[in-house]
Coordinates of C-alpha atoms and ligand atoms in Angstrom, one line a residue:
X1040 CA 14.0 -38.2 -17.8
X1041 CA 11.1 -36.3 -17.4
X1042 CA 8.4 -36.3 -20.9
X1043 CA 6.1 -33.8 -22.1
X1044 CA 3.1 -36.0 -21.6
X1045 CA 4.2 -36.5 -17.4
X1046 CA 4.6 -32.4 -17.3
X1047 CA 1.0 -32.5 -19.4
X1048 CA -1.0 -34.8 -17.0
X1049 CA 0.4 -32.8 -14.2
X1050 CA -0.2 -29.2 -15.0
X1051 CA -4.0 -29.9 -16.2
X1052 CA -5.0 -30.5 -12.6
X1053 CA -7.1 -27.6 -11.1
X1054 CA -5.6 -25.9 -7.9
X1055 CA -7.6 -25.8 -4.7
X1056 CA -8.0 -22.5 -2.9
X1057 CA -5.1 -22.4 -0.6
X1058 CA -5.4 -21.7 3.4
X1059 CA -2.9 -20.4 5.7
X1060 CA -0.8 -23.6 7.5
X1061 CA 0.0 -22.3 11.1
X1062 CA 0.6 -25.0 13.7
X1063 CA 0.8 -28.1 11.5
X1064 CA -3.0 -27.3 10.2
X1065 CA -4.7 -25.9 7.1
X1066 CA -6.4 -22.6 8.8
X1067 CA -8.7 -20.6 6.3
X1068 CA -7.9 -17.0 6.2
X1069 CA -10.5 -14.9 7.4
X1070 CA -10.1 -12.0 4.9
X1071 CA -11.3 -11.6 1.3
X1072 CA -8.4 -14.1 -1.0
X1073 CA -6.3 -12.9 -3.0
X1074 CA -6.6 -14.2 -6.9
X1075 CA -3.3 -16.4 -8.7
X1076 CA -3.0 -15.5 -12.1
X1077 CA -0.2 -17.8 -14.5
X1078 CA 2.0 -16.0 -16.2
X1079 CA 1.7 -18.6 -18.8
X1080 CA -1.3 -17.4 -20.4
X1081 CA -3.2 -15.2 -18.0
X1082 CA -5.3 -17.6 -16.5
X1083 CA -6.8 -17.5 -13.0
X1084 CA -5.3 -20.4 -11.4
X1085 CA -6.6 -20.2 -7.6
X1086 CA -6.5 -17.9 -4.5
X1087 CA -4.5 -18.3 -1.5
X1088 CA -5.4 -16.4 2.0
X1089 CA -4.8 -12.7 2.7
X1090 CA -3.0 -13.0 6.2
X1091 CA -4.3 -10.6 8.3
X1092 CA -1.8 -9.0 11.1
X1093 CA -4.0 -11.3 13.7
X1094 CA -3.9 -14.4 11.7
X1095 CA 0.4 -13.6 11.9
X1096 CA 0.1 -13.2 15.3
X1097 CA -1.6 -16.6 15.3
X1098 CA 1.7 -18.4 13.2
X1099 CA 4.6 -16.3 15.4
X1100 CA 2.3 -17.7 18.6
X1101 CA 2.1 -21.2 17.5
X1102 CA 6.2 -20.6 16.7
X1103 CA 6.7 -19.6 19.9
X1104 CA 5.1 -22.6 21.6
X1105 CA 6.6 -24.8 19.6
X1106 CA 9.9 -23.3 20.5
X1107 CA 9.4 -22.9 23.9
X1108 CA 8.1 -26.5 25.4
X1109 CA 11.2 -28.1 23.1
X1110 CA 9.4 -30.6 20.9
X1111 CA 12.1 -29.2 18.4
X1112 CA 14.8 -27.0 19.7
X1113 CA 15.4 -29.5 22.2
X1114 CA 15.5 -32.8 19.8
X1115 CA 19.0 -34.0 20.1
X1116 CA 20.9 -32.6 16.5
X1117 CA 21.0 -36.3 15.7
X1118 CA 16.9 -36.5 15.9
X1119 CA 16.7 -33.2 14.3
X1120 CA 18.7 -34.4 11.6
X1121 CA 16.4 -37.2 10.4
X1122 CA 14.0 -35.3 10.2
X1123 CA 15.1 -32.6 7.7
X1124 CA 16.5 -36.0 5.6
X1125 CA 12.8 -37.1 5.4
X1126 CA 12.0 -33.5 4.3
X1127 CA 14.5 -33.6 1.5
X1128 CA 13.3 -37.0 0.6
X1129 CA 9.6 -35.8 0.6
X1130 CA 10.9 -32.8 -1.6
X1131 CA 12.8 -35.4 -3.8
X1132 CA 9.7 -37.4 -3.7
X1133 CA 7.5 -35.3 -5.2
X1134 CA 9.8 -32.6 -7.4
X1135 CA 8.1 -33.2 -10.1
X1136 CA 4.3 -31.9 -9.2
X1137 CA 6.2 -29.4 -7.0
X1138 CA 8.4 -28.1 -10.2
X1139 CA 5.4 -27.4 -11.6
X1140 CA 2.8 -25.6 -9.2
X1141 CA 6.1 -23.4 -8.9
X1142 CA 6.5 -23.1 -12.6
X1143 CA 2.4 -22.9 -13.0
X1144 CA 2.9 -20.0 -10.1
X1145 CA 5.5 -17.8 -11.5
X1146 CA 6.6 -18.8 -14.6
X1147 CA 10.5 -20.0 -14.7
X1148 CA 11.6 -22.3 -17.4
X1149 CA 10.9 -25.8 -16.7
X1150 CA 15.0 -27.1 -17.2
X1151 CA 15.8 -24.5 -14.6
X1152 CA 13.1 -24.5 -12.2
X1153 CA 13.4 -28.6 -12.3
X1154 CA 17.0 -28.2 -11.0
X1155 CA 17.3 -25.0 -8.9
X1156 CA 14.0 -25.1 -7.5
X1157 CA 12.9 -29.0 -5.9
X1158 CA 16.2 -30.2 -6.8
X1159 CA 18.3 -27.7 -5.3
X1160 CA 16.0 -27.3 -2.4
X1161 CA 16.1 -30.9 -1.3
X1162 CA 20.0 -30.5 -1.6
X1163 CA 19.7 -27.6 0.8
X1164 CA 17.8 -29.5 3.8
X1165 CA 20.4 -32.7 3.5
X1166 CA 23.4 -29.8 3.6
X1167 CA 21.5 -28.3 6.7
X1168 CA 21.1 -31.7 8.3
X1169 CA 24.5 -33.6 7.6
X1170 CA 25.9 -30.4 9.0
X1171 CA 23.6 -29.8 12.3
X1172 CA 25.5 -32.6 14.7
X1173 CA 29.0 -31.7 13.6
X1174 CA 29.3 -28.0 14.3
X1175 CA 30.3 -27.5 18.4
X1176 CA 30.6 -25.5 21.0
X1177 CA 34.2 -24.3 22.2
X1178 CA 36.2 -24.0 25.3
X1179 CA 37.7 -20.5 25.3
X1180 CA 41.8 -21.0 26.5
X1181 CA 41.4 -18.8 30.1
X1182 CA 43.3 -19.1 33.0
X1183 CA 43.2 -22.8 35.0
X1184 CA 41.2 -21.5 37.2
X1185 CA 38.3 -20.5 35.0
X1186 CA 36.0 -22.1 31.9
X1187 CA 35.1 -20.2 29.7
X1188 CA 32.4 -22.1 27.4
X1189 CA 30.6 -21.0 24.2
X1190 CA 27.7 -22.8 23.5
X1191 CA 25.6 -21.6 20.0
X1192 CA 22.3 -21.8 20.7
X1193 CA 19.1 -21.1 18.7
X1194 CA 17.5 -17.8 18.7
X1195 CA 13.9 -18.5 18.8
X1196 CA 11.3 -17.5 16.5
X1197 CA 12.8 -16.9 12.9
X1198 CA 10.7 -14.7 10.1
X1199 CA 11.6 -15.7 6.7
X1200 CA 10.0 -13.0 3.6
X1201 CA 10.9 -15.0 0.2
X1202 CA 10.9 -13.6 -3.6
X1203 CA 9.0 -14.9 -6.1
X1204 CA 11.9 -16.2 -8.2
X1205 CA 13.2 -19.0 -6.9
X1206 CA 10.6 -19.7 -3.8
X1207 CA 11.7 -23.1 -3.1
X1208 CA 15.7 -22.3 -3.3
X1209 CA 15.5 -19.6 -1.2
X1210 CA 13.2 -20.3 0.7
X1211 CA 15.6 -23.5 1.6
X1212 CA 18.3 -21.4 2.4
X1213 CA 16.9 -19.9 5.2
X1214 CA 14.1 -22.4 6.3
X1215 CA 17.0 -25.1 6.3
X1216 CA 19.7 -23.8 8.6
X1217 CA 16.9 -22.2 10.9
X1218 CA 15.3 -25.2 11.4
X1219 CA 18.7 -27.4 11.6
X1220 CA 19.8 -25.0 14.7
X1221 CA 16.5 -25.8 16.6
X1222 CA 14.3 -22.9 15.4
X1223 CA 10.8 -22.2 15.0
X1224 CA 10.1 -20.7 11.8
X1225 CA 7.2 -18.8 10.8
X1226 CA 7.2 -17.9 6.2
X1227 CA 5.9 -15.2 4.4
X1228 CA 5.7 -16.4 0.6
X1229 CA 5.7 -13.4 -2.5
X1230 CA 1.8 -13.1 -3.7
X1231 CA 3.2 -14.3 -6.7
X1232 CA 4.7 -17.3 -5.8
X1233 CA 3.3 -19.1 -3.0
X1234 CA 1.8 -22.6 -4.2
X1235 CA 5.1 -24.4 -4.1
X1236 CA 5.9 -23.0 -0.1
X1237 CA 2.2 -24.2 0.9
X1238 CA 2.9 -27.7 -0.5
X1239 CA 6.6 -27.8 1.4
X1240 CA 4.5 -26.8 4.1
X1241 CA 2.7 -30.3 4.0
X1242 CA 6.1 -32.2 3.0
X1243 CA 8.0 -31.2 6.4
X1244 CA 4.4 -31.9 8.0
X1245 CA 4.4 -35.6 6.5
X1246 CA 8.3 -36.1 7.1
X1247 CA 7.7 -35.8 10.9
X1248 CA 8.8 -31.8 11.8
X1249 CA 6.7 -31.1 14.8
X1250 CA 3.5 -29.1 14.7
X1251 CA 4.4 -25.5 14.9
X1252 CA 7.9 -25.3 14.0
X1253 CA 7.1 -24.2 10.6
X1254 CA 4.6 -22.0 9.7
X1255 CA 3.2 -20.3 6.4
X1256 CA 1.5 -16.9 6.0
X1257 CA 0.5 -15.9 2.4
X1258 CA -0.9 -12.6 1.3
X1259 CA 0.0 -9.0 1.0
X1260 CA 3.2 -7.8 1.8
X1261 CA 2.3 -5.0 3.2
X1262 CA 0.5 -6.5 5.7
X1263 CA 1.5 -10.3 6.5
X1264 CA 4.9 -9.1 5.8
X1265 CA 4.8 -6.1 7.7
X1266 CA 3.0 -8.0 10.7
X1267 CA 5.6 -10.4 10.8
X1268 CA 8.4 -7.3 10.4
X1269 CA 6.8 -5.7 13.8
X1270 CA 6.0 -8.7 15.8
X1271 CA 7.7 -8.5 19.1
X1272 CA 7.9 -12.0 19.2
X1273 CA 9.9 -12.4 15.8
X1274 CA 14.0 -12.8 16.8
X1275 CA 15.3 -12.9 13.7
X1276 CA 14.1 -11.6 10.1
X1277 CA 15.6 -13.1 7.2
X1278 CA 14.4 -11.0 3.5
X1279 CA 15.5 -11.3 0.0
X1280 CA 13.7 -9.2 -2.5
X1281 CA 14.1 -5.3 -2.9
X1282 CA 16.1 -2.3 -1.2
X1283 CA 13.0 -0.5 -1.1
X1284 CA 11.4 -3.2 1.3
X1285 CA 14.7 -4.7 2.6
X1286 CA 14.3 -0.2 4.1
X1287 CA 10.9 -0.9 5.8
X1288 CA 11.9 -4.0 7.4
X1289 CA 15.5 -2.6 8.6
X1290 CA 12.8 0.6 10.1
X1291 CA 9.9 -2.3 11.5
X1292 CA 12.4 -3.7 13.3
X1293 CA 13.8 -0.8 14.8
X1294 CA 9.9 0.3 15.7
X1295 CA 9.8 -3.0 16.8
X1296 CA 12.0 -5.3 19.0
X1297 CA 15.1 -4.6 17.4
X1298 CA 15.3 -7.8 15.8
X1299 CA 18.0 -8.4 13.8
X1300 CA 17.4 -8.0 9.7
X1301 CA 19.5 -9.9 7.3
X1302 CA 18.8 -8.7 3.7
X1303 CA 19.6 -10.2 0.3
X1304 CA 18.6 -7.2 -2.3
X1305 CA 19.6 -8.4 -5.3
X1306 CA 22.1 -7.1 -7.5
X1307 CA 23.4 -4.8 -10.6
X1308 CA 26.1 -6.8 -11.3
X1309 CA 29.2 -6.4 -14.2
X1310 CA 30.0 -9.7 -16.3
X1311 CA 33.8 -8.2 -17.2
X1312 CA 35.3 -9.5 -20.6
X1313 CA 38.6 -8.9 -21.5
X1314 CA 40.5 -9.3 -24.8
X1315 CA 42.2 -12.3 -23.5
X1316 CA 39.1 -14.3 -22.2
X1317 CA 40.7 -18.0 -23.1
X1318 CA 37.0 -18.7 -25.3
X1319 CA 35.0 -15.6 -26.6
X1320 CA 32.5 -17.7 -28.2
X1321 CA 32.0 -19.8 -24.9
X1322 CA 31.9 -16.6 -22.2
X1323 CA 29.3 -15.1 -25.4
X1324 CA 27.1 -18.0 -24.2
X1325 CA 27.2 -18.0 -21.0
X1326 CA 26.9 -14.4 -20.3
X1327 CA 24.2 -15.0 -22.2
X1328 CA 22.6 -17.3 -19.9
X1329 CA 24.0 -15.7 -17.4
X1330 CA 21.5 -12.7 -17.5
X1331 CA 18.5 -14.5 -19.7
X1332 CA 18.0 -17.1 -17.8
X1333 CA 14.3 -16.8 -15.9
X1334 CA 14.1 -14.3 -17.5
X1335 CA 16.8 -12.0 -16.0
X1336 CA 14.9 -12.5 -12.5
X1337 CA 17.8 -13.8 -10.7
X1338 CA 19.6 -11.6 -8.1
X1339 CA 23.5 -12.5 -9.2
X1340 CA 22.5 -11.6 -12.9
X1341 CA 25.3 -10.5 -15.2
X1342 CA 22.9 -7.2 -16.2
X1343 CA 26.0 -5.0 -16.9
X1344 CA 27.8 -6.1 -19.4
X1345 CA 31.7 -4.4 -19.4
X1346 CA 33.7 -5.3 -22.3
X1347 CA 37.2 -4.5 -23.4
X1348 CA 36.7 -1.8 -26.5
X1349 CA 39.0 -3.5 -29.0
X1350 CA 36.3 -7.2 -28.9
X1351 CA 33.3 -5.0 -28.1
X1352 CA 31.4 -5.3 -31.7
X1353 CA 32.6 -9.1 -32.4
X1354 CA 31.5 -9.5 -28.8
X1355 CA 28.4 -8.3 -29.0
X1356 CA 27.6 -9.6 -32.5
X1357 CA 28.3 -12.7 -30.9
X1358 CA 25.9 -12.4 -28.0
X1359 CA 23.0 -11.5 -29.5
X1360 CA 23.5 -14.4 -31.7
X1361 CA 23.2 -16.4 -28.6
X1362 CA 20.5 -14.3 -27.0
X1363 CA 17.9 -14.8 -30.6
X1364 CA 18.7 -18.4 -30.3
X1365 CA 17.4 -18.5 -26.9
X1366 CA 13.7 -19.7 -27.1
X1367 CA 11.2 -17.8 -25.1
X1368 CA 7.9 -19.6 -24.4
X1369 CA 5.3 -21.7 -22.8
X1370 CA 7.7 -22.7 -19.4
X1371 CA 6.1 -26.4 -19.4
X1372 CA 6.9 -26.8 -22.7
X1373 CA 10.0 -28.8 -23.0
X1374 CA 11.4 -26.5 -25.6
X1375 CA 11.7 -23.5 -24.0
X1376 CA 14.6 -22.4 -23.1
X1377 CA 13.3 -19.0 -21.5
X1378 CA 10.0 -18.7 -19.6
X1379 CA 7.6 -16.2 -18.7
X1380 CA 8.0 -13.1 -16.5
X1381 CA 6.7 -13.4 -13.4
X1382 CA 3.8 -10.5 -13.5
X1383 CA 1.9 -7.9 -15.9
X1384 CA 3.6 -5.4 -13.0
X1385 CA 7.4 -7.0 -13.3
X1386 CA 6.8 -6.6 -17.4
X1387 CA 5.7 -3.1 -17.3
X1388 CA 8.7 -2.4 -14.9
X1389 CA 11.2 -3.9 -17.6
X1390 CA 9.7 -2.5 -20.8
X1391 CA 9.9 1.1 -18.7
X1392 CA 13.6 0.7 -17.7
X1393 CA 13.8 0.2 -21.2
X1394 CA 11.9 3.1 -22.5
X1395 CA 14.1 5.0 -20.3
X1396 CA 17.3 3.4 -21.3
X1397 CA 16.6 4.1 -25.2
X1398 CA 15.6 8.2 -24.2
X1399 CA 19.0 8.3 -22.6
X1400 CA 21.1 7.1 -25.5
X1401 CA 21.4 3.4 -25.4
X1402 CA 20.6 1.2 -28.4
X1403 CA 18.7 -1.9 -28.6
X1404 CA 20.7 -4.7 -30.3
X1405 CA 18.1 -7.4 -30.4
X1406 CA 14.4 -7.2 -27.9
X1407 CA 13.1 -4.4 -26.3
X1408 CA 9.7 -5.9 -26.6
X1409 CA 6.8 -7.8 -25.1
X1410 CA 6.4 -10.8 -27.4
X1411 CA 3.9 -13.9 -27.4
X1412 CA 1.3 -11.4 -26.5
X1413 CA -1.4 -14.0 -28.4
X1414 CA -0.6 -16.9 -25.2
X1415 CA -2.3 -14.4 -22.7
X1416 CA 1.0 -14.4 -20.8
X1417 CA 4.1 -12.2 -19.7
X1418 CA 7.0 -12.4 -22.2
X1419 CA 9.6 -10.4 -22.5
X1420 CA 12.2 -11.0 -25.8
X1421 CA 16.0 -11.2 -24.3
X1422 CA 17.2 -7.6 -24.8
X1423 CA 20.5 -6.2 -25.2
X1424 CA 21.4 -2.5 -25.1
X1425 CA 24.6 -1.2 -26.2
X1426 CA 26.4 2.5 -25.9
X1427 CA 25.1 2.5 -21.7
X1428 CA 27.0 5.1 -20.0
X1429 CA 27.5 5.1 -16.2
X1430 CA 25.3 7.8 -15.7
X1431 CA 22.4 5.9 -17.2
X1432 CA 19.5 4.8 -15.2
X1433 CA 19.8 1.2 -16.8
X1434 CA 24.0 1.6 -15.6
X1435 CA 22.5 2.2 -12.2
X1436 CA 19.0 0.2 -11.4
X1437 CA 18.4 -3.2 -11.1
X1438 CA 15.9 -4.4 -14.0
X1439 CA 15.4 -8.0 -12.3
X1440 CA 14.4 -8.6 -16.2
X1441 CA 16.2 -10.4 -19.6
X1442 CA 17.6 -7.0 -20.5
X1443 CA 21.4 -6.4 -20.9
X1444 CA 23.1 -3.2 -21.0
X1445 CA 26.7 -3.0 -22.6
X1446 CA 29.4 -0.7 -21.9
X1447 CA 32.4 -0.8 -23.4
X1448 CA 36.3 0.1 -21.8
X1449 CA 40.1 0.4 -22.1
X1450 CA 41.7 -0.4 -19.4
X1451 CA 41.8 -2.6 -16.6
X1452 CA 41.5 0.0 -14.1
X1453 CA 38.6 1.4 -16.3
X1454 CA 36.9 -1.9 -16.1
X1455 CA 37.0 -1.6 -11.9
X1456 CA 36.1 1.7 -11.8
X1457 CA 32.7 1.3 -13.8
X1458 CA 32.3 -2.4 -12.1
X1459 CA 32.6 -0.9 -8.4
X1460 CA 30.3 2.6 -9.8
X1461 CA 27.0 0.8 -7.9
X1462 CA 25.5 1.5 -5.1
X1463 CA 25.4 -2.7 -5.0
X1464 CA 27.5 -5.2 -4.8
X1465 CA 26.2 -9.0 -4.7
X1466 CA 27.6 -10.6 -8.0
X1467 CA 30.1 -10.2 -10.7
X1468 CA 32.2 -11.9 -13.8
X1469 CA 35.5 -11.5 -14.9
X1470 CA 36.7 -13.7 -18.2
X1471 CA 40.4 -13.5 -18.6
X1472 CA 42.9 -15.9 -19.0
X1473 CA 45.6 -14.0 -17.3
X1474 CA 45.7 -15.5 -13.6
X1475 CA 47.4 -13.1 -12.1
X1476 CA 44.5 -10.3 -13.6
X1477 CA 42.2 -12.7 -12.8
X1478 CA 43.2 -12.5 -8.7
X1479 CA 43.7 -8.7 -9.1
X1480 CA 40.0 -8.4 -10.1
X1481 CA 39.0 -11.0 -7.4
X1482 CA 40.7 -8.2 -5.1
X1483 CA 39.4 -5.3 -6.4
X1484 CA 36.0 -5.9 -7.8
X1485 CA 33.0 -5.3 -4.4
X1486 CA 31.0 -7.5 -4.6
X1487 CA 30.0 -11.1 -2.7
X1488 CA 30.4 -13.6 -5.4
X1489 CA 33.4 -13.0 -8.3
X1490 CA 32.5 -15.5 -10.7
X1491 CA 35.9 -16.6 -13.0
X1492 CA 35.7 -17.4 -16.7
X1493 CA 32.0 -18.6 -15.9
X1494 CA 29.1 -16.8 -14.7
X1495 CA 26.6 -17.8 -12.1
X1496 CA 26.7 -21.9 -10.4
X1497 CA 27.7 -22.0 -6.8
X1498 CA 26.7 -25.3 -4.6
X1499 CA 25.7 -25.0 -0.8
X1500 CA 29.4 -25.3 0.2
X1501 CA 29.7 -21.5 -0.4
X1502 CA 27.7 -18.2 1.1
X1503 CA 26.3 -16.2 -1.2
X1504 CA 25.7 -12.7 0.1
X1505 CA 25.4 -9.0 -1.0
X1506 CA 28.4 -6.3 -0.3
X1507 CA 27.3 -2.2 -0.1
X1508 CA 23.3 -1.9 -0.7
X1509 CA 22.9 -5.8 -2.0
X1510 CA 22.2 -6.3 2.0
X1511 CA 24.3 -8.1 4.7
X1512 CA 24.7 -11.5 6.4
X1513 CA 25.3 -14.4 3.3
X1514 CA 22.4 -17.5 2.6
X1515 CA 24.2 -20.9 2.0
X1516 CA 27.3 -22.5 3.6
X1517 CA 27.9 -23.5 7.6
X1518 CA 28.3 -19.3 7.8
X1519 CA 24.7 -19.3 7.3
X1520 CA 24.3 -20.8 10.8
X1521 CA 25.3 -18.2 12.8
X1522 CA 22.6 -16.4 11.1
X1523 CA 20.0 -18.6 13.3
X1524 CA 22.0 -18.9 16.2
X1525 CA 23.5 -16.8 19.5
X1526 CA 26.3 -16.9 20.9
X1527 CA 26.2 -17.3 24.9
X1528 CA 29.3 -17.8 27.1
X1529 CA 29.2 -19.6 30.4
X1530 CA 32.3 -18.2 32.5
X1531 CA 32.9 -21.0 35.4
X1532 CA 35.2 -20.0 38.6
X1533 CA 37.0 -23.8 39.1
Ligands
ADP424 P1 9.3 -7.3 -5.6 O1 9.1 -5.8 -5.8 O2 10.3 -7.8 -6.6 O3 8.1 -8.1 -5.6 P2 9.4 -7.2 -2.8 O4 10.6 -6.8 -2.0 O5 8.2 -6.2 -2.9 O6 10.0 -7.4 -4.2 O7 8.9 -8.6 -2.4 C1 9.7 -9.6 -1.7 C2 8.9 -10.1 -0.6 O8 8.6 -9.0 0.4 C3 7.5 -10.6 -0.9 O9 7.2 -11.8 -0.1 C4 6.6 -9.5 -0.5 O10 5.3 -10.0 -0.2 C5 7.3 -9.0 0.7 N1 6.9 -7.6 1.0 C6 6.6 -6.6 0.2 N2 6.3 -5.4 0.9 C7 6.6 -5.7 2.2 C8 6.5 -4.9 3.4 N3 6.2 -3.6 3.4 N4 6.8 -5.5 4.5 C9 7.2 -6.8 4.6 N5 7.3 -7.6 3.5 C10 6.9 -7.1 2.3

């Protein structure tokens, strides 16, 4: 059990300025740094480099080499394999300091970021390497005179753009199964997250992965991720974050080397109660966890809340009970149930979406506000919003913030009708407990995940991926392989 005074010690050490790490090194970036401020209180808590499109270059070269002489993508799986166990042991190792550069970083909730962030990441790599020397070729059924072999083979170079929510989680889920299949990997971290990718940097260093094979560029988006988006040497892009990037990547690559693009671009997605949910207090909490938690910056958060008319006011009484409970604070504080937004820029996007939300008609239940203004930091109360119609803006755009908006219906095929009414399509919750309703709604509800009385949890035995606009191609599982990997047949005349 972790204690205050551990998280104390830990989070009063300075930060050094942070360098690039391309081909196993610490290389300094050549152009001006760019600042880290905490969202716990506004302080400036280092600077990492400002990639330039050269110093890109540099990392995709160094992947390349790496790739191309074998040190890695020609390792036996079995060697391969003990390598990314040392990496989640190293992760494992140090969770604790790593929890909380993250946390220091970008501000999730210390219970949460403990779990889903080091924990889950670590989980990830030993998924990725118990899996890499039990998945096999095939021998196609030709004729006797022919063999027809399918061998999977690596692709090459992979690019890998992460969020700033959940760096080390997703940043697993694609580093893991890229590297498991014998890739070279080069990592563009958010600006506003970036500390806890660095150190993983040195963790796969120390546990053994060959110099090269994984590489991290920090900075500006719109250049280090943009470079990385055109490269020609760059085989596969893998993105989570927003449509309106997951756009310019899709349009890079097609300028580029037609690289193929998989996108994860978050969600708008309806947490469904019915009248029958078996427990109305319990799917009151967890909905309410299901779209507080980190602060509503979590891509499969239950933002739309549908709810059958005839519970709707007990129902929400009951939520925002559960959302005023919540307490929002200092993330390292063991307390806290509810951390800081990530950035003065994320904030400013909620509390407008908000604004807008109230001009069009909606009303605020509980929130609405930035509170703990005094810490320095960015905190946002949980917010609820009831009387949203589908033709609000709030119905329609991802907030990728702790605000709720409520809409109330009448009949089951009313409740599909405004679920499926996105232009998105990664997450959604249905509490019932009628089975058969419960499979209808399975069928009929688009989207990649259809949570069942519950909302959110999933391990690394299933994909998670967006349906419509929430992007294509699914993180997590053994599907996530093919991802990394090409198919090539060998067709042999016997
Ligand atoms: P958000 O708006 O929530 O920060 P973004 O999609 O902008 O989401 O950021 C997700 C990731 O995409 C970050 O690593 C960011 O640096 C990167 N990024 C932002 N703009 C671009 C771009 N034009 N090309 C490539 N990557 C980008």
């Amino acid at each position: 059990m972790t204690t205050q005074a551990e998280i104390d010690a830990i989070r009063a050490e300075t930060i050094a300025p942070q360098s690039l790490f391309i081909d196993g090194k610490q290389v300094a970036g050549s152009a001006e740094p760019m600042g880290v401020t905490s969202p716990i209180d506004g302080s400036d808590l280092t600077t990492i480099a400002n990639a330039t499109s050269a110093e890109v270059d540099l990392a995709v070269a160094s992947a390349r080499a790496a790739f191309n002489d074998g040190r890695w993508s020609n390792l036996p799986p079995a060697a391969r394999k003990k390598i990314l166990f040392a990496i989640a042991d190293g992760i494992e190792a140090d969770a604790l300091a790593l929890s909380i550069l993250g946390i220091r970083d970008n501000g999730t909730e210390f219970a949460m970021a403990y779990k889903a962030e080091a924990g889950s990441a670590a989980g990830t790599f030993r998924y990725y390497a118990e899996a890499i020397d039990k998945v096999s070729g095939e021998i196609a059924p030709t004729a006797s005179n022919t063999l027809g072999l399918v061998h999977h083979e690596p692709v090459g170079v992979v690019g890998a753009i992460i969020p700033w929510n959940f760096p080390l989680m997703i940043g697993a889920w694609k580093l893991a199964p890229a590297l498991a299949a014998g890739n070279s990997v080069v990592l563009k971290p958010a600006e506003t997250a970036s500390l806890s990718l660095l150190h993983l940097a040195e963790i796969a260093s120390a546990a053994g992965l060959p110099d090269g094979v994984f590489n991290v560029v920090t900075g500006d988006g719109r250049i280090a991720g943009d470079a990385l988006a055109r490269s020609m040497d760059v085989d596969v892009l893998a993105f989570t974050g927003s449509g309106v990037t997951g756009r310019k990547l899709l349009e890079a690559s097609a300028q580029s080397n037609l690289k193929r693009v998989y996108l994860e671009l978050g969600g708008k997605s309806p947490n469904i109660v019915f009248a029958d949910a078996p427990d109305l207090d319990q799917a009151a909490k967890v909905s309410a966890a299901g779209i507080f938690r980190n602060s509503g910056q979590v891509c499969v958060a239950g933002s739309r809340l549908l709810v059958e008319r005839s519970i709707h006011d007990d129902f929400v009484a009951a939520l925002k009970q559960h959302a005023e409970a919540l307490r929002v604070g200092d993330p390292l504080d063991l307390e806290t149930q509810i951390g800081a937004v990530n950035s003065e820029r994320q904030l400013a996007g909620n509390l407008s979406l908000t604004a807008t939300a109230i001009k069009e008609g909606a009303e605020v239940i509980t929130g609405g506000a930035r509170i703990l203004g005094q810490t320095g930091g960015t905190y946002m109360a949980p917010t609820i919003l009831q009387n949203v119609l589908r033709t609000n803006t709030v119905f329609r755009s991802e907030v990728f913030g702790p605000v709720l908006a409520v809409t109330p219906f009448d009949s089951e095929e009313e409740a599909i009708s405004l679920a499926n009414d996105s232009d998105l399509g990664l997450a959604a919750g249905v509490w019932t407990a009628n089975l058969s309703r419960a499979h209808r709604m399975i069928r009929a509800v688009q989207a990649g995940v259809v949570h069942v009385n519950t909302y959110g949890g999933a391990d690394n035995t299933v994909p998670l991926g967006g349906h419509k606009q929430s992007g294509n191609g699914s993180d997590k599982s053994l599907h996530a392989l093919s991802k990394y990997t090409n198919l090539k047949t060998a067709w042999i005349q016997l």
